[in-house]
């Protein structure tokens, strides 16, 4: 026969009810001590203890049933109170199953969800709260923000385990893997978000505005009109910033400091900094139009940091050729404008200053390591040889880092490597170069300003002195801590820049004919036989190299294609797709030597087709897809390449895809073109 289950007290309440009985033990101990002193007194004490024990025991058993009854009544009342409190809780609260079906909701939740019918599923009222966002087994809760009926709510979804529920519950059966509820609580944060947005809109932004070509513009207008031209430009800038409640302070003749609110920045960003075009339209007889560079520091914790960001942004705008706005914030860099090529300056003062600075750095070191970009082309290789000659003329040791010798540079490379006039270690691989690096070694990078594009990025991390000479536009990812950065986006090639530097770095410098050929070849390839991006200084550099012994006929023969390469290039042109009637997109075969060089040549060939504004040729090489982009003057392919993670010039750029899926690469290219056309960037 089973024993009856009796209701018992437990825990602290049981201890509290039992303390009179527990005290009997102490009284018994005292009684023993009294017996030792006097037996009669001990007997009397025993009688009183028995009477005390009887009274305490009677009260314990009598009151226990009364206390249990009171506890049961309190529990029933408390359950009702608890339900009422939860039902009338000001915080909207609901309980759902794993599929989003609402089991229960309080009054506040019901008042928010004023659905026209009695909706049972949460995601039908708030689509963002679908079962896919519910917390999983390894998550306690999920927080997200949703908008419902023009109100913002901070929603917390908490997983409530009901393990063993089905065994205890007789009315509801839930599968074991689904034995949990999702508790949904909502907090109205509409006003808080409004205050946050208002505070963010009122945040001040520091900015700098420079007139890129102030001296050239002033020289192109009569002296009596110069003050009027400056006044008109000042008025344009002051009015533009004043219309958005900003402040302008002129610091120098061609530099302005501005302060605007973040809400004002959004306005001028929407019109894509129209001041850039407005200033160009100022014309009172000046032969050249003024262009602006703008730098703004956004989303910073302090105003000092905002100004620092603005300085970085304006330097980047100038390094990219000017005529654009650069916005730097904690998340990255945004560009506006920069669609046209900056006019090259005829003066070579900057080249002389940079050459003198480079000479001072070189003479303080024992050796120099020169490197260009990966998969060296003639411009990169020629620039490396030019810097090599500059270092040797200053009686310092020089090495060139080159890992892959492409077919385009193979003839020159072999001639130099086999010549007894050069040291055996003139050319190094990346691994070999790391063994040469010391505290007295300088690293000079040519034809690229991106660290990940160099032949050996590890050299940049180990070297204490770095110099950069490049003709590509700078991006947000640049070589840091360079003691000398000579970046001229309007130069035709790095070889042109190096040829100018050579004329100032040492007196009566002697350049061997093979090195002059390398420099001349770099200029010739990057300018398409002097048809693209050529200026006065380009021909001056070519003339200097010709005087040094460059053999034009030899260089031209060197870059003739073999039959297989010519057929591959012709096949790429034949199979090209004309996208949007203006853009040629082609694939270059990869089963030939130096497919990337051939891709660039095919892109140039496609520009000779009438109606084509820009050409894009993709080829697979070394586990990646390489993109060559070319244009003449109607489309800025550099900003297209930047969107794809690359860069370059306005009419000559490139990018890489870290995969070999050609369909995905072409799809990404087309999507970028579509987006930029819709936004008016091209």
XYZ file of C-alpha atoms in Angstrom, residues 22 25 41 103 119-120 127 157 177 186 195 234 283 288 300 329 424 547 560 569 590-591 603:
23
model
C 15.044 22.669 18.721
C 17.727 20.192 23.309
C 15.671 20.758 41.367
C 0.125 32.544 -27.812
C -3.797 38.349 -36.531
C -2.163 35.230 -35.088
C 7.716 41.531 -41.408
C 13.515 38.322 -28.583
C 13.237 19.856 -30.287
C 9.214 46.041 -27.362
C 17.063 63.204 -30.438
C 35.451 84.080 -53.078
C 35.417 83.467 -66.526
C 42.305 78.655 -67.630
C 34.732 62.207 -35.420
C 35.483 59.491 -41.749
C 75.103 39.465 -59.898
C 70.345 62.108 -75.946
C 56.303 43.456 -81.478
C 44.493 39.736 -79.117
C 44.880 33.068 -70.719
C 46.783 30.231 -72.416
C 41.756 47.261 -74.425
